[in-house]
CSV table of C-alpha atoms in Angstrom, one decimal:
chain,number,residue,atom,x,y,z
A,1,MET,CA,41.4,-5.0,-48.7
A,2,ILE,CA,40.3,-7.2,-51.6
A,3,THR,CA,43.4,-9.3,-51.4
A,4,ILE,CA,42.9,-9.8,-47.7
A,5,LEU,CA,39.4,-11.0,-48.2
A,6,ASN,CA,40.3,-13.3,-51.0
A,7,LYS,CA,42.9,-15.0,-48.7
A,8,ILE,CA,40.4,-15.3,-45.9
A,9,PHE,CA,37.7,-16.9,-48.1
A,10,VAL,CA,40.2,-19.5,-49.4
A,11,ARG,CA,41.1,-20.6,-45.8
A,12,MET,CA,37.6,-20.5,-44.3
A,13,LYS,CA,34.6,-22.8,-45.1
A,14,SER,CA,31.1,-21.4,-45.8
A,15,GLN,CA,30.0,-22.0,-42.3
A,16,HIS,CA,32.4,-19.4,-41.2
A,17,VAL,CA,31.1,-16.6,-43.4
A,18,PHE,CA,29.5,-14.8,-40.4
A,19,SER,CA,33.0,-14.6,-38.8
A,20,VAL,CA,34.4,-13.2,-42.0
A,21,ILE,CA,31.8,-10.5,-42.1
A,22,VAL,CA,32.5,-9.6,-38.5
A,23,GLY,CA,36.1,-9.4,-39.5
A,24,VAL,CA,35.2,-7.1,-42.5
A,25,CYS,CA,33.4,-4.8,-40.0
A,26,ALA,CA,36.5,-4.8,-37.9
A,27,LEU,CA,38.6,-3.7,-40.9
A,28,ASN,CA,35.9,-1.2,-42.0
A,29,LEU,CA,35.1,0.5,-38.7
A,30,THR,CA,33.3,3.4,-40.3
A,31,GLY,CA,30.5,1.6,-42.0
A,32,CYS,CA,29.7,-1.0,-39.3
A,33,GLY,CA,30.2,1.6,-36.5
A,34,GLN,CA,27.4,3.7,-38.1
A,35,GLN,CA,25.1,0.8,-38.1
A,36,SER,CA,25.9,0.0,-34.5
A,37,ASP,CA,25.4,3.6,-33.5
A,38,SER,CA,22.1,3.7,-35.3
A,39,ALA,CA,20.8,0.6,-33.5
A,40,ASN,CA,22.0,2.1,-30.1
A,41,GLU,CA,20.2,5.4,-31.0
A,42,GLN,CA,17.0,3.4,-31.8
A,43,ALA,CA,17.2,1.4,-28.5
A,44,GLU,CA,17.7,4.7,-26.5
A,45,SER,CA,14.8,6.3,-28.3
A,46,ALA,CA,12.6,3.4,-27.5
A,47,LYS,CA,13.6,3.6,-23.7
A,48,THR,CA,12.9,7.4,-23.8
A,49,GLN,CA,9.4,6.9,-25.4
A,50,THR,CA,8.6,4.2,-22.7
A,51,ALA,CA,9.7,6.7,-20.0
A,52,LYS,CA,7.6,9.5,-21.3
A,53,GLU,CA,4.4,8.2,-19.6
A,54,LEU,CA,3.7,6.0,-16.6
A,55,VAL,CA,0.2,4.7,-15.9
A,56,VAL,CA,-0.9,4.5,-12.4
A,57,TYR,CA,-3.9,2.6,-11.3
A,58,SER,CA,-4.9,4.0,-7.9
A,59,ALA,CA,-7.6,3.1,-5.4
A,60,ARG,CA,-6.2,6.0,-3.3
A,61,ASN,CA,-8.2,9.2,-3.6
A,62,GLU,CA,-7.4,11.2,-6.7
A,63,GLN,CA,-7.2,14.4,-4.5
A,64,LEU,CA,-4.6,12.7,-2.4
A,65,ILE,CA,-2.3,11.3,-5.2
A,66,GLN,CA,-2.7,14.0,-8.0
A,67,PRO,CA,-0.4,16.6,-6.2
A,68,LEU,CA,2.3,13.9,-6.0
A,69,ILE,CA,2.0,13.1,-9.7
A,70,ALA,CA,2.1,16.7,-10.6
A,71,GLU,CA,5.3,17.1,-8.5
A,72,TYR,CA,7.0,14.0,-10.0
A,73,GLN,CA,6.2,15.2,-13.6
A,74,ALA,CA,7.7,18.6,-12.7
A,75,GLN,CA,10.9,17.1,-11.2
A,76,ARG,CA,11.5,14.2,-13.6
A,77,GLY,CA,9.9,15.4,-16.9
A,78,ILE,CA,8.0,12.1,-17.1
A,79,LYS,CA,4.3,12.1,-17.9
A,80,VAL,CA,2.1,10.2,-15.4
A,81,LYS,CA,-1.5,9.2,-16.4
A,82,LEU,CA,-3.8,8.5,-13.3
A,83,VAL,CA,-6.7,6.0,-13.4
A,84,THR,CA,-8.7,5.9,-10.2
A,85,ALA,CA,-11.4,3.4,-8.9
A,86,LYS,CA,-12.1,1.2,-5.9
A,87,ALA,CA,-9.6,-1.5,-5.1
A,88,GLY,CA,-11.8,-4.5,-6.2
A,89,PRO,CA,-12.7,-3.1,-9.7
A,90,LEU,CA,-9.2,-2.1,-10.2
A,91,LEU,CA,-7.8,-5.6,-9.6
A,92,GLU,CA,-10.4,-7.1,-11.7
A,93,ARG,CA,-9.7,-4.7,-14.5
A,94,ILE,CA,-5.9,-5.6,-14.3
A,95,LYS,CA,-6.9,-9.3,-14.5
A,96,ALA,CA,-9.1,-8.8,-17.5
A,97,GLU,CA,-6.5,-6.7,-19.4
A,98,GLY,CA,-3.9,-9.4,-18.7
A,99,ALA,CA,-0.6,-9.0,-20.7
A,100,ASN,CA,-2.1,-6.1,-22.4
A,101,SER,CA,-2.8,-3.9,-19.4
A,102,PRO,CA,-1.5,-0.4,-19.7
A,103,ALA,CA,-0.9,-0.2,-16.0
A,104,ASP,CA,2.6,0.1,-14.7
A,105,ILE,CA,1.8,0.9,-10.9
A,106,LEU,CA,-0.8,-0.1,-8.6
A,107,LEU,CA,-1.5,2.1,-5.6
A,108,THR,CA,-4.2,0.9,-3.1
A,109,VAL,CA,-5.2,1.0,0.5
A,110,ASP,CA,-5.1,-1.9,2.9
A,111,ALA,CA,-2.4,-4.6,2.9
A,112,GLY,CA,-5.2,-7.1,2.3
A,113,ASN,CA,-5.9,-5.7,-1.1
A,114,LEU,CA,-2.1,-5.7,-1.9
A,115,TRP,CA,-1.9,-9.3,-0.8
A,116,GLN,CA,-4.8,-10.2,-3.1
A,117,ALA,CA,-3.1,-8.5,-6.0
A,118,ALA,CA,0.1,-10.5,-5.4
A,119,GLN,CA,-1.7,-13.7,-4.9
A,120,SER,CA,-3.5,-13.2,-8.3
A,121,GLY,CA,-0.2,-12.8,-10.0
A,122,LEU,CA,-0.7,-9.3,-11.0
A,123,LEU,CA,2.6,-7.9,-9.5
A,124,SER,CA,6.4,-8.1,-10.1
A,125,PRO,CA,8.9,-8.7,-7.3
A,126,LEU,CA,11.1,-5.7,-6.9
A,127,ASP,CA,14.9,-5.8,-6.4
A,128,SER,CA,15.3,-2.4,-4.9
A,129,ALA,CA,17.8,-1.6,-2.2
A,130,ALA,CA,16.2,1.9,-1.7
A,131,LEU,CA,12.8,0.4,-0.9
A,132,LEU,CA,14.2,-2.2,1.4
A,133,ALA,CA,16.1,0.5,3.4
A,134,ALA,CA,13.1,2.9,3.4
A,135,ILE,CA,10.2,0.6,4.5
A,136,PRO,CA,10.4,-1.5,7.5
A,137,ALA,CA,10.0,-5.3,7.1
A,138,HIS,CA,6.5,-5.5,8.7
A,139,LEU,CA,5.1,-2.9,6.4
A,140,ARG,CA,6.1,-4.8,3.2
A,141,ASP,CA,5.5,-7.9,1.3
A,142,PRO,CA,7.9,-10.6,2.5
A,143,GLU,CA,8.3,-11.5,-1.2
A,144,GLN,CA,8.9,-7.9,-2.0
A,145,GLN,CA,6.0,-7.6,-4.5
A,146,TRP,CA,4.5,-4.6,-2.6
A,147,PHE,CA,5.6,-2.0,-0.2
A,148,GLY,CA,3.7,0.2,2.3
A,149,LEU,CA,3.9,3.9,1.6
A,150,SER,CA,1.9,5.3,4.5
A,151,VAL,CA,0.6,3.9,7.8
A,152,ARG,CA,-2.7,4.1,9.3
A,153,ALA,CA,-3.5,3.1,12.9
A,154,ARG,CA,-6.8,1.5,13.7
A,155,THR,CA,-7.2,2.5,17.2
A,156,ILE,CA,-9.8,3.1,20.0
A,157,VAL,CA,-11.7,6.4,20.0
A,158,HIS,CA,-13.5,7.4,23.2
A,159,HIS,CA,-15.4,10.3,24.9
A,160,PRO,CA,-13.2,11.4,27.8
A,161,ASP,CA,-15.9,11.9,30.2
A,162,ARG,CA,-18.1,8.9,29.8
A,163,ALA,CA,-15.1,6.5,29.1
A,164,PRO,CA,-12.0,8.1,30.6
A,165,ALA,CA,-8.6,7.0,29.3
A,166,ASP,CA,-7.8,5.2,32.5
A,167,SER,CA,-10.8,2.9,32.0
A,168,LEU,CA,-9.3,1.7,28.7
A,169,SER,CA,-6.6,-0.8,27.9
A,170,THR,CA,-6.8,-3.2,25.0
A,171,TYR,CA,-9.0,-4.2,22.0
A,172,GLU,CA,-9.6,-7.5,23.8
A,173,ALA,CA,-11.0,-5.6,26.9
A,174,LEU,CA,-13.8,-4.0,24.8
A,175,ALA,CA,-15.4,-7.5,24.8
A,176,GLU,CA,-15.7,-7.5,28.6
A,177,SER,CA,-18.9,-6.8,30.4
A,178,ALA,CA,-17.8,-3.3,31.6
A,179,PHE,CA,-18.4,-2.1,28.0
A,180,LYS,CA,-22.0,-3.7,27.7
A,181,GLY,CA,-24.2,-1.4,25.6
A,182,ARG,CA,-21.3,1.2,25.2
A,183,LEU,CA,-19.6,0.1,22.1
A,184,CYS,CA,-20.0,1.2,18.5
A,185,LEU,CA,-18.2,-0.4,15.4
A,186,ARG,CA,-18.2,0.0,11.7
A,187,THR,CA,-19.7,-2.9,9.6
A,188,SER,CA,-17.7,-6.1,9.2
A,189,LYS,CA,-18.1,-5.8,5.4
A,190,LYS,CA,-15.4,-3.2,5.1
A,191,VAL,CA,-11.9,-4.3,4.7
A,192,TYR,CA,-10.4,-2.3,7.6
A,193,ASN,CA,-12.3,-4.4,10.2
A,194,GLN,CA,-11.6,-7.6,8.3
A,195,SER,CA,-7.9,-6.8,8.4
A,196,LEU,CA,-8.1,-6.0,12.1
A,197,VAL,CA,-9.7,-9.3,12.9
A,198,ALA,CA,-7.2,-11.1,10.6
A,199,MET,CA,-4.3,-9.6,12.6
A,200,LEU,CA,-6.1,-10.7,15.9
A,201,ILE,CA,-6.2,-14.3,14.4
A,202,ALA,CA,-2.5,-14.1,13.7
A,203,GLU,CA,-1.9,-13.1,17.2
A,204,HIS,CA,-4.4,-15.1,19.1
A,205,GLY,CA,-5.6,-17.9,16.8
A,206,GLU,CA,-9.2,-18.3,15.7
A,207,ALA,CA,-10.7,-19.7,19.0
A,208,ARG,CA,-9.6,-16.8,21.2
A,209,THR,CA,-10.3,-14.2,18.4
A,210,GLU,CA,-13.9,-15.5,18.0
A,211,GLU,CA,-14.4,-15.1,21.7
A,212,ILE,CA,-13.3,-11.4,21.4
A,213,VAL,CA,-15.6,-10.6,18.5
A,214,LYS,CA,-18.5,-12.3,20.0
A,215,GLY,CA,-17.9,-10.1,23.0
A,216,TRP,CA,-17.8,-7.0,20.9
A,217,VAL,CA,-21.0,-7.9,19.3
A,218,ALA,CA,-22.7,-8.5,22.7
A,219,ASN,CA,-21.5,-5.1,23.9
A,220,LEU,CA,-22.8,-3.1,20.8
A,221,ALA,CA,-25.1,-0.1,21.6
A,222,ALA,CA,-26.3,0.0,18.0
A,223,PRO,CA,-26.0,-2.1,14.8
A,224,PRO,CA,-22.8,-1.5,13.1
A,225,PHE,CA,-22.4,1.7,11.2
A,226,SER,CA,-21.4,2.1,7.5
A,227,ASN,CA,-18.3,4.1,8.2
A,228,ASP,CA,-15.9,5.3,10.9
A,229,THR,CA,-17.3,8.9,10.9
A,230,ALA,CA,-20.7,7.7,11.7
A,231,VAL,CA,-19.2,5.6,14.6
A,232,MET,CA,-17.6,8.9,16.0
A,233,ASN,CA,-20.9,10.9,15.5
A,234,ALA,CA,-22.7,8.2,17.5
A,235,ILE,CA,-20.2,8.6,20.3
A,236,ALA,CA,-20.3,12.3,20.2
A,237,ALA,CA,-24.1,12.2,20.3
A,238,GLY,CA,-24.0,9.9,23.4
A,239,GLN,CA,-25.4,6.9,21.7
A,240,CYS,CA,-22.3,5.0,22.8
A,241,ASP,CA,-19.0,5.7,24.7
A,242,VAL,CA,-16.2,4.0,22.7
A,243,GLY,CA,-15.4,2.7,19.3
A,244,ILE,CA,-12.7,1.6,16.8
A,245,VAL,CA,-11.6,3.8,13.9
A,246,ASN,CA,-8.7,4.7,11.6
A,247,THR,CA,-7.0,7.7,12.9
A,248,TYR,CA,-7.2,9.7,9.8
A,249,TYR,CA,-11.0,9.8,10.1
A,250,PHE,CA,-10.5,11.3,13.5
A,251,GLY,CA,-8.1,13.7,12.1
A,252,ARG,CA,-10.6,15.0,9.5
A,253,LEU,CA,-13.3,15.8,12.2
A,254,GLN,CA,-10.6,17.3,14.5
A,255,LYS,CA,-9.5,19.6,11.6
A,256,ALA,CA,-13.0,20.7,11.0
A,257,ASP,CA,-13.5,21.3,14.7
A,258,PRO,CA,-10.4,21.9,16.8
A,259,ASN,CA,-12.4,21.5,20.0
A,260,TYR,CA,-13.8,18.2,18.8
A,261,ALA,CA,-14.8,16.3,22.0
A,262,LEU,CA,-13.6,12.8,21.3
A,263,ARG,CA,-10.0,11.5,21.9
A,264,LEU,CA,-7.8,8.7,20.6
A,265,PHE,CA,-6.5,6.0,22.8
A,266,TRP,CA,-3.5,3.7,22.0
A,267,PRO,CA,-4.3,0.2,23.1
A,268,ASN,CA,-2.3,-2.8,23.9
A,269,GLN,CA,0.8,-0.7,24.9
A,270,ASN,CA,1.9,-3.3,27.4
A,271,GLY,CA,1.5,-6.1,24.8
A,272,SER,CA,1.5,-6.4,21.1
A,273,GLY,CA,0.7,-2.8,20.2
A,274,VAL,CA,-1.7,-0.9,18.1
A,275,HIS,CA,-3.1,-2.4,15.0
A,276,VAL,CA,-1.5,-0.7,11.9
A,277,ASN,CA,-2.2,-1.1,8.2
A,278,VAL,CA,-0.8,0.6,5.0
A,279,SER,CA,-1.5,2.4,1.8
A,280,GLY,CA,1.0,0.9,-0.6
A,281,GLY,CA,2.3,0.5,-4.0
A,282,ALA,CA,3.6,-2.1,-6.5
A,283,VAL,CA,4.7,-2.6,-10.0
A,284,VAL,CA,2.1,-4.3,-12.3
A,285,GLN,CA,3.4,-7.5,-13.9
A,286,ALA,CA,2.3,-6.4,-17.3
A,287,SER,CA,4.2,-3.1,-17.2
A,288,ASP,CA,6.3,-2.4,-20.2
A,289,ALA,CA,8.4,0.2,-18.1
A,290,PRO,CA,9.1,-1.7,-14.9
A,291,VAL,CA,12.4,0.2,-14.2
A,292,GLN,CA,10.7,3.6,-14.5
A,293,ALA,CA,7.7,2.2,-12.4
A,294,GLN,CA,10.1,1.1,-9.6
A,295,THR,CA,11.8,4.5,-9.7
A,296,PHE,CA,8.5,6.2,-9.1
A,297,LEU,CA,7.9,4.0,-6.0
A,298,GLU,CA,11.3,4.7,-4.7
A,299,TRP,CA,10.6,8.4,-5.1
A,300,LEU,CA,7.4,8.0,-3.1
A,301,ALA,CA,9.1,6.2,-0.3
A,302,ALA,CA,11.6,8.9,0.5
A,303,GLY,CA,12.0,12.5,1.4
A,304,GLU,CA,9.5,15.2,0.7
A,305,ALA,CA,7.4,12.8,-1.4
A,306,GLN,CA,7.1,10.4,1.4
A,307,SER,CA,6.0,13.3,3.8
A,308,LEU,CA,3.4,14.6,1.3
A,309,PHE,CA,2.1,11.1,0.6
A,310,ALA,CA,1.3,10.5,4.4
A,311,ALA,CA,0.3,14.1,5.3
A,312,GLY,CA,-2.2,14.4,2.5
A,313,ASN,CA,-4.4,11.9,4.4
A,314,MET,CA,-3.2,12.6,7.9
A,315,GLU,CA,-1.4,9.2,8.0
A,316,TYR,CA,2.0,8.2,9.2
A,317,PRO,CA,5.0,8.0,6.9
A,318,ALA,CA,5.9,4.4,6.4
A,319,ASN,CA,9.6,5.6,6.2
A,320,ALA,CA,10.6,6.0,9.8
A,321,SER,CA,13.1,8.7,9.0
A,322,VAL,CA,10.4,11.1,7.8
A,323,ALA,CA,8.5,13.0,10.3
A,324,SER,CA,4.7,13.0,10.6
A,325,ALA,CA,2.7,16.1,10.1
A,326,LYS,CA,2.4,18.3,13.2
A,327,ALA,CA,-1.4,17.6,13.6
A,328,VAL,CA,-0.7,13.8,13.6
A,329,GLN,CA,2.3,14.2,16.0
A,330,ALA,CA,-0.1,15.9,18.4
A,331,TRP,CA,-1.9,12.7,18.9
A,332,GLY,CA,1.1,11.3,20.7
A,333,SER,CA,3.3,8.3,20.0
A,334,PHE,CA,2.5,4.7,20.4
A,335,LYS,CA,4.0,1.2,20.0
A,336,PRO,CA,2.7,-0.4,16.9
A,337,ASN,CA,2.0,-4.1,16.3
A,338,ILE,CA,4.9,-5.4,14.2
A,339,ILE,CA,3.2,-8.6,12.9
A,340,ASN,CA,3.7,-8.4,9.1
A,341,VAL,CA,0.7,-6.6,7.6
A,342,ALA,CA,0.6,-9.3,4.8
A,343,GLU,CA,-1.2,-11.5,7.4
A,344,ALA,CA,-4.2,-9.2,7.0
A,345,GLY,CA,-4.5,-10.5,3.6
A,346,ARG,CA,-3.4,-14.1,4.2
A,347,LEU,CA,-6.0,-14.5,7.0
A,348,GLN,CA,-8.8,-12.3,5.4
A,349,ALA,CA,-11.0,-15.1,4.3
A,350,ALA,CA,-10.8,-16.8,7.8
A,351,ALA,CA,-11.6,-13.4,9.4
A,352,VAL,CA,-14.7,-12.9,7.3
A,353,LYS,CA,-15.9,-16.5,8.1
A,354,LEU,CA,-15.2,-15.8,11.8
A,355,MET,CA,-17.1,-12.5,11.9
A,356,ASP,CA,-20.0,-14.2,10.4
A,357,ARG,CA,-20.1,-16.9,12.9
A,358,ALA,CA,-19.8,-14.3,15.6
A,359,GLY,CA,-22.9,-12.5,14.3
A,360,TYR,CA,-20.8,-9.4,13.5
A,361,GLN,CA,-22.7,-7.8,10.7
């Protein structure tokens, strides 16, 4: 080997020493191969260490997401740490942590919150055939930065005696004089109604939507309530006849009382369809385990995990191939509005200003 090397060094200039060393490695496979194998082992070890724990920041209730995390850990052997808070504080936390954020995954409710996270540069675009196949286009970010994982319908709830189904038709009709003093609503300060009004703007434009919201305000039987449950309690007590709520709030009351007096009504079935929104997920831009984080979202979007994600809160699976829980199926089927839910975020600021102009508190 020494003779060969001498000949090589005679022919080659000093700038080619690196090539010679590579040649030596080729002639001495055992030594260099061991170094290469060692480097590969270190790289694989680093990947394994990264995969040992995922950090999930969740605005979805801990009791709803913790069973899924436990199941994922059991199936995949990957530890998942859960951090829970309201959506706003979570987004501010990720911003403050910047590139040092330990978060890998963001789970939150309402497309408006997901849109805000994307606009703030907190999320990574995902290249996932599995997510694109599982989640319909209107339930995901057009830029693929976030994906809906469960669907909640914001629909009409009514007392069947005082406001029978055949007297109901659309969200817009609740602004008509027939419902004067009969309507109850949740406060405009909550994102669910902000998103509903934003979607009405996407459909009708601001001028027509402001007419609708002013009509709602004129028809209120009482000042807006703090939450959807309070709206339904007011209807049940006879304070009003009809309201607008997320379906899962109705489901909780119905579960507690199978003979619950109120009913759901699916509006706009001859037009644009029922307003829907999502709970969804995304990979945080600062994640040091983006592949593993995407894999977790893909797992949530399919099969049993998708069923459990939706059923835990009496929502609808975002994946159309997964069946809803039986209690949810019992409410009947409906045509949803398929305007992309990202509009709820894009038009949220306009919706808030519009509701303020309309006197909707």
